[in-house]
């Protein structure tokens, strides 16, 4: 069956499902404890998954399959990419529960239940091997997030949850239709089979656009990003963490798992669209982030800019670009999650996200200031942190395809430094002017326990990313080999000057190893 | 083993001092960092001396895999060759002395462990930069020193000006880093590697090839070198990207000495020298390096003439001297460029630390207009500053003895002349003119600070100290204030650096720049040009004397204006008021950049947000849909009373049911 001889992926979905149901009937403290215990247990299972993952082994591991009805199957299995995203999920989940420990006091059982249910869906999305199973889990992810914003959110939560819902649902309807057509055409809903099915290029165009409608919103790409700032602002801290940390990765995962390998010709055909939207996103949302007065909005806008690097890397069609994009997804999951936690820490103390209400926190909250600085630097992509590795690889890959786009996208490192340091300065530097800010205590042990593991992971990924690159190497290789036939030619057109070698060296964007 | 200790001890010390100071206390935290740096320094000199004596071999010590992504593969590694060895002694020596100096200078600061931790962290990053074996590790060090610089400029984070300067330094450097990154991308595209030795080996083969960048056709090596050079311009504060350096003086003075004079700002020069075989393949790139360097040398010198803040004068002087190093590299004189980097590190650190000692004595006053007559009060500081001034202005007698700058700066000027190219000639004349200005502003600083009558009471800092107003003080402009000489922890570094400023040039002139000795010393670590070094020694006598004449002229004018006639500067400033204002306001670069970059960025951000996101996307998107729903059927009310949750569930279950139905039917059919 698989290397562990028991259905670990089903267990990882069943366990939180069970806990989610039990939570509904527990009192507040019991629900908290159960949720924490469950998410920690899942983290342990995630580690088991990682340790036993056979790098260089079969593409799909931990495979399990149960036929349900028709050709709809409970089919699970993961490759390295899925595994890293599942790791991200199970790593962030206990932190989310911890972040809600004191902040959530109403309807705690339901809240914990919603989070656990969300975990079921997120693991399922990354593990699903059946197209419809994927679809149901992918779309159902809306519900708990929607409830989390709508019930435990801020003052304007209804508008935010409505906007969130409207955006994400609209895209999903067309994707469903496209999936139905695909299943009819290919005769199967099995994802590994579909990954190697060559659809007619003319049909690919429409299928690609249908999937794009859904993934672009989830990503989110400009101009369908406006739900994100509102959703973040209204969501409770843990909701923001999971939204930025994992839900945003579903769009990128969708492109990676479906759009690019299943429709390579169409992906190539629409490169210009991805490039244009992503370039606009980098510059536009970075500038918008610069003028924000609400901390969460600022970080939300910065997320849009970072996600644009992901799409650019993915659509570079080469190994560096795609590996970089995956590392950006993982890194952004950690860093933006941590930044939202940082906002939550001071929000819990002062109950405002307005940047100008703070200032001088380095004086009375030095530990906080240090960690906030670390995550700020990771966000601006300082080498040695996770942010750099992904950004660098994505842009290296992108440069092979188009130097203009790379030039524009790389301005993100200037603008990113601008808005993040400007934020940091207003929050942590300067004099302590407000009395209530002066009275804020430094990080508690609980808060330290939430942020320190993320800090460690961010440094680990920055200094020794090999741990994270090794599991995905084979899968990216498979993907690059699959899409090589559609890979665009680079715009460099290097031409040798010396007389004996006037042959134009065609720089295929796919690198040597994939051939 | 020693190279690992040299590099990682400062990191370890920074971690211990930064995180552990609450446990171990302030003094141990300072001891750990200072001790680590002195050990690093003690281990560095033998390496350097072994290269001088020719007994050393290049080595690359692998540390850890970093990134492997297809054919892009780079690791953490420590490279030691001649060029690295020179940088090792410069960095660890100045850093160790600055650590020691900070014991005295930062004595009253409540936050000392943090300061020392930052200093050691900086040193670690700088050492990673100079030991890099691939471009990405160099970039790691590059950004690492940028971070440390940011943290140290903003060390007094309660001061708004310090915070603004810190952000400016980081962001302006990032503009340069944009070029550096694109340069790395391009290099990888062309050579398929980021390993420096491999790139340098393959570079000559790419000469003459062409490539498209940003829609235009370029000579491959030219565009790569220019992109990388943009990075060097940012870090080394060259004209256009220099605006952060003077503002960086907001940081504590030891920081200015270490980071913004002796080490970090020279990283750009180091980069060009490290990649010199690559730059040698593009005449255009070298010409650009020469012109940018020369223009910076003269630009910064003109601004330095009229500044009143003692640290800003030295900051512009640094900027100007970096210009010398760049045009030396541009004309192919990499040996003299590195030589000037080496000597400059000693005398410029000395000048900054000396200025710090003056500021310390003058109760934190930095305005030279309120100094005067300090020669008698703080004699040791005076003599240290004197050594630094003699070194930077290049005092010496041909063939006998000279202070450090006499050898290194004159060698640059002579090399520029000997290069024979048009840009080289341009650089030569600029270099001589800038030497005159250098001499003028350096002596102006000395005369204003140490000679003349005291003007101390006009300083607010002094007024606070003695509790008197200028009126109460009357004729006696000292106000009864007694400047005190600095403690030994500050004077010892001054003394040691003075030795460097006096003898560094004399001792290492031949290893660094001699035609035969230089070639042996440098080996393959830079593209050492033997022919140019020979030619530079055979230039006409007037060329050799030109810089000495310029130096004497500058001294003479400064003497007449600031020693003899005290009102002459004011009269001159009034006569040439537009020019004076132009120089005084630093050629209006800050105002210009504010107008064309900073304000538009905020303006566009605001427009995109209010008009774009809210005014267009939301208005016609979700809000438009909501409006339709509301006017059409009035369900929006029920939406908002919590119906939407049910709606969501129903919608999804419906979709799931529809999907299932279709599938089941499909399977049955």
Coordinates of N, CA and C in Angstrom, one line a residue, chain B residues 117-314:
Chain B
X117 N 27.1 43.9 19.8 CA 26.6 42.8 19.0 C 26.5 43.1 17.6
X118 N 26.0 44.3 17.3 CA 25.8 44.8 15.9 C 27.2 44.9 15.3
X119 N 28.1 45.5 16.0 CA 29.5 45.7 15.4 C 30.1 44.3 15.0
X120 N 29.9 43.3 15.9 CA 30.5 42.0 15.6 C 29.7 41.4 14.4
X121 N 28.4 41.6 14.4 CA 27.6 41.0 13.3 C 28.0 41.6 12.0
X122 N 28.3 42.9 12.0 CA 28.8 43.6 10.8 C 30.1 42.9 10.4
X123 N 31.0 42.7 11.3 CA 32.3 42.2 10.9 C 32.1 40.8 10.3
X124 N 31.2 40.0 10.9 CA 31.0 38.7 10.3 C 30.5 38.8 8.9
X125 N 29.5 39.7 8.6 CA 29.0 39.8 7.3 C 30.1 40.3 6.3
X126 N 30.9 41.2 6.8 CA 31.9 41.8 5.9 C 33.0 40.7 5.6
X127 N 33.2 39.8 6.6 CA 34.2 38.8 6.3 C 33.6 37.7 5.4
X128 N 32.3 37.5 5.5 CA 31.7 36.6 4.5 C 31.8 37.1 3.1
X129 N 31.6 38.5 3.0 CA 31.7 39.1 1.7 C 33.1 38.9 1.1
X130 N 34.2 39.2 1.9 CA 35.5 39.2 1.3 C 36.0 37.8 1.1
X131 N 35.4 36.8 1.8 CA 35.9 35.4 1.6 C 35.0 34.7 0.6
X132 N 34.1 35.4 -0.1 CA 33.1 34.7 -1.0 C 33.8 34.1 -2.2
X133 N 33.4 32.9 -2.5 CA 33.9 32.2 -3.6 C 32.9 32.2 -4.8
X134 N 31.7 32.6 -4.5 CA 30.7 32.7 -5.5 C 30.0 34.1 -5.4
X135 N 29.3 34.5 -6.4 CA 28.7 35.8 -6.4 C 27.5 35.9 -5.4
X136 N 26.9 34.7 -5.2 CA 25.7 34.8 -4.3 C 26.1 35.0 -2.8
X137 N 27.2 34.3 -2.4 CA 27.7 34.5 -1.1 C 28.2 35.9 -0.9
X138 N 28.8 36.5 -2.0 CA 29.2 37.9 -1.9 C 28.0 38.7 -1.7
X139 N 26.9 38.4 -2.4 CA 25.7 39.1 -2.2 C 25.2 39.0 -0.8
X140 N 25.3 37.8 -0.2 CA 24.9 37.6 1.2 C 25.7 38.6 2.1
X141 N 27.0 38.6 2.0 CA 27.8 39.5 2.8 C 27.4 41.0 2.5
X142 N 27.2 41.2 1.2 CA 26.8 42.6 0.8 C 25.5 43.1 1.5
X143 N 24.5 42.2 1.5 CA 23.3 42.6 2.1 C 23.4 42.5 3.6
X144 N 24.2 41.6 4.1 CA 24.5 41.5 5.6 C 25.1 42.8 6.1
X145 N 26.1 43.3 5.4 CA 26.7 44.5 5.9 C 25.7 45.7 5.8
X146 N 24.8 45.6 4.8 CA 23.8 46.6 4.6 C 22.8 46.6 5.8
X147 N 22.5 45.4 6.3 CA 21.6 45.2 7.4 C 22.3 45.8 8.7
X148 N 23.6 45.4 8.9 CA 24.3 45.9 10.0 C 24.4 47.5 10.0
X149 N 24.7 47.9 8.8 CA 24.8 49.4 8.6 C 23.4 50.1 9.0
X150 N 22.3 49.5 8.5 CA 21.0 50.0 8.8 C 20.8 50.0 10.3
X151 N 21.1 48.9 11.0 CA 20.9 48.8 12.4 C 21.8 49.8 13.2
X152 N 23.0 50.0 12.7 CA 23.9 50.9 13.4 C 23.7 52.4 13.2
X153 N 23.3 52.7 11.9 CA 22.9 54.1 11.7 C 21.7 54.5 12.5
X154 N 20.8 53.5 12.6 CA 19.6 53.8 13.4 C 19.7 53.3 14.9
X155 N 21.0 53.2 15.3 CA 21.2 52.7 16.7 C 20.5 53.5 17.7
X156 N 20.6 54.8 17.6 CA 19.8 55.7 18.5 C 18.4 55.8 17.9
X157 N 17.6 54.8 18.1 CA 16.4 54.7 17.3 C 15.3 55.7 17.8
X158 N 15.6 56.4 18.8 CA 14.6 57.4 19.3 C 14.7 58.7 18.4
X159 N 15.9 58.9 17.8 CA 16.0 60.1 17.0 C 15.4 59.9 15.6
X160 N 14.4 60.7 15.2 CA 13.8 60.6 13.9 C 14.8 60.7 12.8
X161 N 15.8 61.6 12.9 CA 16.8 61.8 11.8 C 17.6 60.5 11.6
X162 N 17.9 59.8 12.7 CA 18.7 58.6 12.6 C 17.9 57.5 11.9
X163 N 16.6 57.4 12.3 CA 15.7 56.4 11.6 C 15.6 56.7 10.1
X164 N 15.4 58.0 9.8 CA 15.3 58.3 8.4 C 16.6 58.0 7.6
X165 N 17.7 58.3 8.2 CA 19.0 58.0 7.6 C 19.2 56.5 7.4
X166 N 18.7 55.7 8.4 CA 18.9 54.3 8.3 C 18.1 53.7 7.2
X167 N 16.8 54.1 7.0 CA 16.0 53.6 6.0 C 16.6 54.1 4.6
X168 N 17.0 55.3 4.6 CA 17.6 55.8 3.3 C 18.8 55.0 2.9
X169 N 19.6 54.7 3.9 CA 20.8 53.9 3.5 C 20.4 52.5 3.0
X170 N 19.5 51.9 3.6 CA 19.1 50.5 3.1 C 18.4 50.6 1.8
X171 N 17.5 51.6 1.6 CA 16.8 51.6 0.3 C 17.7 52.0 -0.8
X172 N 18.5 53.0 -0.6 CA 19.4 53.4 -1.7 C 20.3 52.3 -2.1
X173 N 20.8 51.6 -1.1 CA 21.7 50.4 -1.3 C 20.9 49.4 -2.1
X174 N 19.6 49.2 -1.8 CA 18.8 48.3 -2.6 C 18.7 48.6 -4.1
X175 N 18.8 49.9 -4.4 CA 18.8 50.3 -5.8 C 20.0 49.7 -6.4
X176 N 21.1 49.9 -5.7 CA 22.3 49.3 -6.3 C 22.2 47.8 -6.4
X177 N 21.6 47.2 -5.3 CA 21.5 45.7 -5.3 C 20.6 45.2 -6.4
X178 N 19.7 46.0 -6.9 CA 18.9 45.6 -8.1 C 19.8 45.4 -9.2
X179 N 20.8 46.3 -9.4 CA 21.8 46.1 -10.5 C 22.6 44.8 -10.2
X180 N 23.1 44.7 -9.0 CA 23.9 43.5 -8.6 C 23.1 42.2 -8.9
X181 N 21.9 42.2 -8.5 CA 21.1 40.9 -8.7 C 20.9 40.6 -10.2
X182 N 20.6 41.7 -10.9 CA 20.4 41.4 -12.4 C 21.8 41.0 -13.0
X183 N 22.8 41.6 -12.4 CA 24.2 41.2 -12.9 C 24.4 39.7 -12.6
X184 N 24.0 39.2 -11.4 CA 24.2 37.8 -11.1 C 23.3 36.9 -12.0
X185 N 22.1 37.4 -12.2 CA 21.2 36.6 -13.1 C 21.8 36.5 -14.5
X186 N 22.3 37.6 -15.0 CA 22.9 37.6 -16.4 C 24.1 36.8 -16.4
X187 N 24.9 36.9 -15.4 CA 26.2 36.1 -15.4 C 25.8 34.6 -15.4
X188 N 24.8 34.2 -14.6 CA 24.4 32.8 -14.6 C 23.9 32.4 -16.0
X189 N 23.1 33.3 -16.6 CA 22.6 33.0 -17.9 C 23.7 32.7 -18.9
X190 N 24.7 33.6 -18.9 CA 25.8 33.6 -19.9 C 26.8 32.4 -19.6
X191 N 27.2 32.3 -18.3 CA 28.2 31.4 -18.0 C 27.7 30.1 -17.4
X192 N 26.5 30.0 -17.0 CA 25.9 28.8 -16.4 C 26.5 28.5 -15.0
X193 N 27.1 29.5 -14.4 CA 27.6 29.3 -13.1 C 27.7 30.6 -12.3
X194 N 27.7 30.6 -11.0 CA 28.0 31.8 -10.2 C 29.3 31.7 -9.5
X195 N 30.1 30.7 -9.7 CA 31.4 30.5 -9.1 C 32.3 31.6 -9.7
X196 N 32.9 32.3 -8.8 CA 33.8 33.4 -9.3 C 35.0 32.9 -10.1
X197 N 35.7 31.9 -9.6 CA 36.9 31.5 -10.5 C 36.4 31.0 -11.8
X198 N 35.3 30.3 -11.9 CA 34.9 29.8 -13.2 C 34.5 30.9 -14.1
X199 N 33.8 31.9 -13.5 CA 33.3 33.0 -14.4 C 34.6 33.8 -14.9
X200 N 35.5 34.0 -14.0 CA 36.7 34.8 -14.5 C 37.5 34.0 -15.5
X201 N 37.5 32.7 -15.4 CA 38.2 31.9 -16.4 C 37.5 32.0 -17.8
X202 N 36.2 31.9 -17.7 CA 35.4 31.9 -19.0 C 35.2 33.3 -19.6
X203 N 35.4 34.3 -18.8 CA 35.0 35.7 -19.2 C 35.7 36.1 -20.5
X204 N 37.1 35.9 -20.7 CA 37.7 36.3 -21.9 C 37.1 35.7 -23.2
X205 N 36.6 34.5 -23.1 CA 36.0 33.8 -24.2 C 34.7 34.5 -24.6
X206 N 34.1 35.2 -23.8 CA 32.8 35.9 -24.1 C 33.0 37.3 -24.6
X207 N 34.2 37.8 -24.7 CA 34.5 39.1 -25.2 C 34.0 39.2 -26.6
X208 N 33.3 40.3 -26.9 CA 32.8 40.5 -28.3 C 31.5 39.9 -28.5
X209 N 31.0 39.0 -27.7 CA 29.6 38.5 -27.9 C 28.6 39.5 -27.6
X210 N 27.4 39.3 -28.1 CA 26.3 40.3 -27.8 C 25.1 39.6 -27.2
X211 N 24.3 40.3 -26.5 CA 23.1 39.8 -25.8 C 22.0 40.8 -25.7
X212 N 20.8 40.3 -25.6 CA 19.7 41.3 -25.5 C 19.4 41.4 -24.0
X213 N 19.3 42.7 -23.6 CA 18.9 42.9 -22.2 C 17.9 44.1 -22.2
X214 N 16.7 43.8 -21.7 CA 15.7 44.8 -21.6 C 15.4 45.4 -23.0
X215 N 15.3 44.5 -24.0 CA 14.9 44.9 -25.3 C 16.0 45.6 -26.1
X216 N 17.2 45.7 -25.6 CA 18.3 46.3 -26.4 C 19.4 45.3 -26.6
X217 N 20.2 45.6 -27.6 CA 21.3 44.7 -27.9 C 22.5 45.3 -27.2
X218 N 23.3 44.5 -26.5 CA 24.4 44.9 -25.8 C 25.6 44.0 -26.0
X219 N 26.8 44.6 -25.8 CA 28.0 43.7 -25.7 C 27.8 43.0 -24.4
X220 N 27.9 41.6 -24.4 CA 27.6 40.8 -23.2 C 28.4 41.3 -22.0
X221 N 29.7 41.3 -22.1 CA 30.5 41.6 -21.0 C 30.3 43.0 -20.5
X222 N 30.0 44.0 -21.4 CA 29.7 45.3 -21.0 C 28.5 45.4 -20.1
X223 N 27.4 44.8 -20.5 CA 26.2 44.9 -19.7 C 26.3 44.2 -18.4
X224 N 27.0 43.0 -18.4 CA 27.1 42.3 -17.1 C 28.0 43.1 -16.2
X225 N 29.1 43.7 -16.6 CA 29.9 44.5 -15.8 C 29.2 45.7 -15.3
X226 N 28.4 46.4 -16.2 CA 27.7 47.6 -15.8 C 26.7 47.3 -14.7
X227 N 26.0 46.2 -14.9 CA 24.9 45.8 -13.9 C 25.6 45.6 -12.5
X228 N 26.7 44.8 -12.5 CA 27.4 44.5 -11.3 C 27.9 45.8 -10.7
X229 N 28.4 46.7 -11.6 CA 29.0 48.0 -11.1 C 27.9 48.9 -10.5
X230 N 26.7 48.8 -10.9 CA 25.6 49.5 -10.2 C 25.5 49.1 -8.7
X231 N 25.7 47.8 -8.5 CA 25.7 47.4 -7.1 C 26.9 48.0 -6.4
X232 N 28.1 48.0 -7.0 CA 29.2 48.6 -6.4 C 29.0 50.1 -6.1
X233 N 28.3 50.8 -7.1 CA 28.1 52.2 -6.9 C 27.2 52.5 -5.6
X234 N 26.2 51.6 -5.4 CA 25.4 51.8 -4.3 C 26.1 51.6 -3.0
X235 N 26.9 50.5 -2.9 CA 27.6 50.2 -1.6 C 28.7 51.2 -1.4
X236 N 29.4 51.6 -2.4 CA 30.5 52.5 -2.3 C 30.1 54.0 -2.5
X237 N 28.8 54.3 -2.4 CA 28.4 55.7 -2.5 C 28.9 56.5 -3.6
X238 N 28.9 56.0 -4.8 CA 29.3 56.7 -6.0 C 28.3 57.6 -6.5
X239 N 28.7 58.6 -7.2 CA 27.8 59.7 -7.7 C 26.5 59.2 -8.2
X240 N 25.4 59.7 -7.7 CA 24.1 59.2 -8.1 C 23.5 58.3 -7.0
X241 N 24.3 57.4 -6.4 CA 23.8 56.6 -5.3 C 24.5 56.9 -4.1
X242 N 25.1 58.2 -4.0 CA 25.9 58.5 -2.8 C 25.1 59.1 -1.7
X243 N 23.8 59.4 -1.9 CA 23.1 60.3 -1.0 C 22.9 59.8 0.4
X244 N 23.1 58.4 0.5 CA 22.8 57.9 1.9 C 24.0 58.1 2.8
X245 N 25.2 58.2 2.2 CA 26.5 58.2 3.0 C 26.6 59.3 4.0
X246 N 26.4 60.6 3.5 CA 26.5 61.7 4.5 C 25.4 61.6 5.6
X247 N 24.2 61.1 5.2 CA 23.2 61.0 6.2 C 23.5 59.9 7.2
X248 N 24.3 58.9 6.8 CA 24.7 57.8 7.6 C 25.5 58.2 8.8
X249 N 25.9 59.5 8.8 CA 26.7 60.0 9.9 C 25.9 60.2 11.2
X250 N 24.6 60.0 11.0 CA 23.7 60.0 12.2 C 24.0 58.9 13.2
X251 N 24.7 57.9 12.7 CA 25.1 56.8 13.6 C 26.2 57.2 14.5
X252 N 26.5 56.4 15.5 CA 27.6 56.7 16.4 C 28.9 56.7 15.7
X253 N 29.8 57.6 16.1 CA 31.1 57.8 15.4 C 31.9 56.6 15.1
X254 N 32.0 55.6 16.1 CA 32.8 54.4 15.8 C 32.2 53.7 14.6
X255 N 30.9 53.7 14.4 CA 30.3 53.1 13.3 C 30.7 53.8 12.0
X256 N 30.8 55.1 12.0 CA 31.2 55.8 10.8 C 32.6 55.4 10.5
X257 N 33.4 55.2 11.5 CA 34.8 54.9 11.2 C 34.9 53.5 10.6
X258 N 34.2 52.5 11.2 CA 34.4 51.2 10.8 C 33.6 50.9 9.4
X259 N 32.3 51.3 9.4 CA 31.5 50.9 8.3 C 31.6 51.9 7.2
X260 N 31.4 53.1 7.5 CA 31.2 54.2 6.5 C 32.5 54.9 6.1
X261 N 33.6 54.2 6.5 CA 34.9 54.8 6.0 C 35.9 53.7 5.6
X262 N 36.1 52.8 6.6 CA 37.2 51.8 6.3 C 36.8 50.6 5.6
X263 N 35.6 50.0 5.9 CA 35.4 48.7 5.4 C 34.2 48.6 4.4
X264 N 33.0 48.7 4.9 CA 31.8 48.4 4.1 C 31.8 49.2 2.8
X265 N 32.0 50.5 2.9 CA 31.9 51.3 1.7 C 33.0 51.0 0.6
X266 N 34.0 50.3 1.1 CA 35.0 49.9 0.1 C 34.7 48.5 -0.6
X267 N 33.5 48.0 -0.2 CA 33.2 46.7 -0.8 C 33.0 46.8 -2.3
X268 N 32.5 47.9 -2.8 CA 32.4 48.1 -4.2 C 33.7 48.0 -4.9
X269 N 34.7 48.6 -4.4 CA 36.0 48.6 -4.9 C 36.5 47.2 -4.9
X270 N 36.3 46.5 -3.8 CA 36.7 45.1 -3.7 C 36.1 44.3 -4.7
X271 N 34.8 44.5 -5.0 CA 34.1 43.7 -6.0 C 34.7 43.9 -7.4
X272 N 34.9 45.2 -7.7 CA 35.5 45.4 -9.0 C 36.9 44.7 -9.2
X273 N 37.7 44.8 -8.1 CA 39.0 44.2 -8.2 C 38.9 42.7 -8.2
X274 N 37.9 42.1 -7.4 CA 37.7 40.7 -7.4 C 37.4 40.2 -8.8
X275 N 36.5 41.0 -9.5 CA 36.0 40.6 -10.8 C 36.9 41.3 -11.9
X276 N 38.1 41.7 -11.5 CA 38.8 42.5 -12.5 C 39.1 41.8 -13.9
X277 N 39.3 40.5 -13.8 CA 39.5 39.8 -15.2 C 38.2 40.0 -16.0
X278 N 37.1 40.0 -15.4 CA 35.8 40.2 -16.1 C 35.7 41.6 -16.6
X279 N 36.0 42.6 -15.8 CA 36.0 44.0 -16.3 C 37.0 44.3 -17.4
X280 N 38.1 43.6 -17.3 CA 39.1 43.8 -18.3 C 38.6 43.4 -19.7
X281 N 37.6 42.6 -19.8 CA 37.1 42.2 -21.1 C 36.2 43.3 -21.8
X282 N 35.9 44.4 -21.0 CA 35.0 45.4 -21.6 C 35.6 46.8 -21.4
X283 N 36.0 47.4 -22.5 CA 36.6 48.7 -22.4 C 35.5 49.7 -22.0
X284 N 34.3 49.5 -22.5 CA 33.3 50.4 -22.2 C 33.0 50.5 -20.7
X285 N 32.9 49.3 -20.1 CA 32.6 49.2 -18.7 C 33.7 49.9 -17.9
X286 N 35.0 49.6 -18.3 CA 36.1 50.3 -17.6 C 36.0 51.8 -17.7
X287 N 35.7 52.2 -18.9 CA 35.6 53.7 -19.1 C 34.5 54.3 -18.2
X288 N 33.4 53.5 -18.0 CA 32.3 54.0 -17.2 C 32.8 54.1 -15.7
X289 N 33.5 53.0 -15.3 CA 34.0 53.0 -13.9 C 34.9 54.2 -13.7
X290 N 35.8 54.4 -14.7 CA 36.7 55.6 -14.5 C 36.0 56.9 -14.4
X291 N 35.0 57.1 -15.3 CA 34.3 58.4 -15.3 C 33.5 58.6 -14.0
X292 N 32.8 57.5 -13.6 CA 32.0 57.6 -12.4 C 32.9 57.9 -11.2
X293 N 34.0 57.2 -11.2 CA 34.9 57.4 -10.1 C 35.5 58.8 -10.0
X294 N 35.9 59.3 -11.2 CA 36.5 60.6 -11.2 C 35.5 61.7 -10.9
X295 N 34.3 61.5 -11.4 CA 33.2 62.5 -11.1 C 32.9 62.5 -9.6
X296 N 32.9 61.3 -9.0 CA 32.6 61.2 -7.6 C 33.7 61.9 -6.8
X297 N 34.9 61.7 -7.2 CA 36.1 62.3 -6.5 C 35.9 63.8 -6.5
X298 N 35.6 64.4 -7.6 CA 35.6 65.8 -7.6 C 34.3 66.4 -7.0
X299 N 33.2 65.7 -7.3 CA 31.9 66.1 -6.7 C 31.9 66.2 -5.2
X300 N 32.4 65.0 -4.6 CA 32.3 65.0 -3.1 C 33.3 66.0 -2.5
X301 N 34.4 66.2 -3.2 CA 35.4 67.1 -2.7 C 34.8 68.5 -2.7
X302 N 34.1 68.9 -3.7 CA 33.5 70.3 -3.8 C 32.5 70.4 -2.6
X303 N 31.7 69.4 -2.3 CA 30.8 69.5 -1.3 C 31.5 69.6 0.1
X304 N 32.6 68.8 0.2 CA 33.3 68.7 1.4 C 33.9 70.1 1.8
X305 N 34.2 70.9 0.8 CA 34.8 72.2 1.0 C 34.0 73.1 2.0
X306 N 32.7 73.0 1.9 CA 31.9 74.0 2.6 C 31.0 73.4 3.7
X307 N 31.2 72.2 4.1 CA 30.3 71.6 5.2 C 30.9 72.1 6.5
X308 N 30.0 72.2 7.5 CA 30.4 72.7 8.8 C 30.5 71.6 9.8
X309 N 29.8 70.5 9.6 CA 29.7 69.4 10.5 C 31.0 68.6 10.3
X310 N 31.8 68.3 11.3 CA 33.1 67.7 11.2 C 33.0 66.3 10.6
X311 N 31.9 65.6 11.0 CA 31.8 64.2 10.4 C 31.4 64.2 9.0
X312 N 30.6 65.2 8.6 CA 30.1 65.3 7.2 C 31.3 65.6 6.3
X313 N 32.2 66.5 6.8 CA 33.4 66.8 5.9 C 34.1 65.5 5.7
X314 N 34.3 64.7 6.7 CA 35.1 63.4 6.6 C 34.3 62.4 5.7

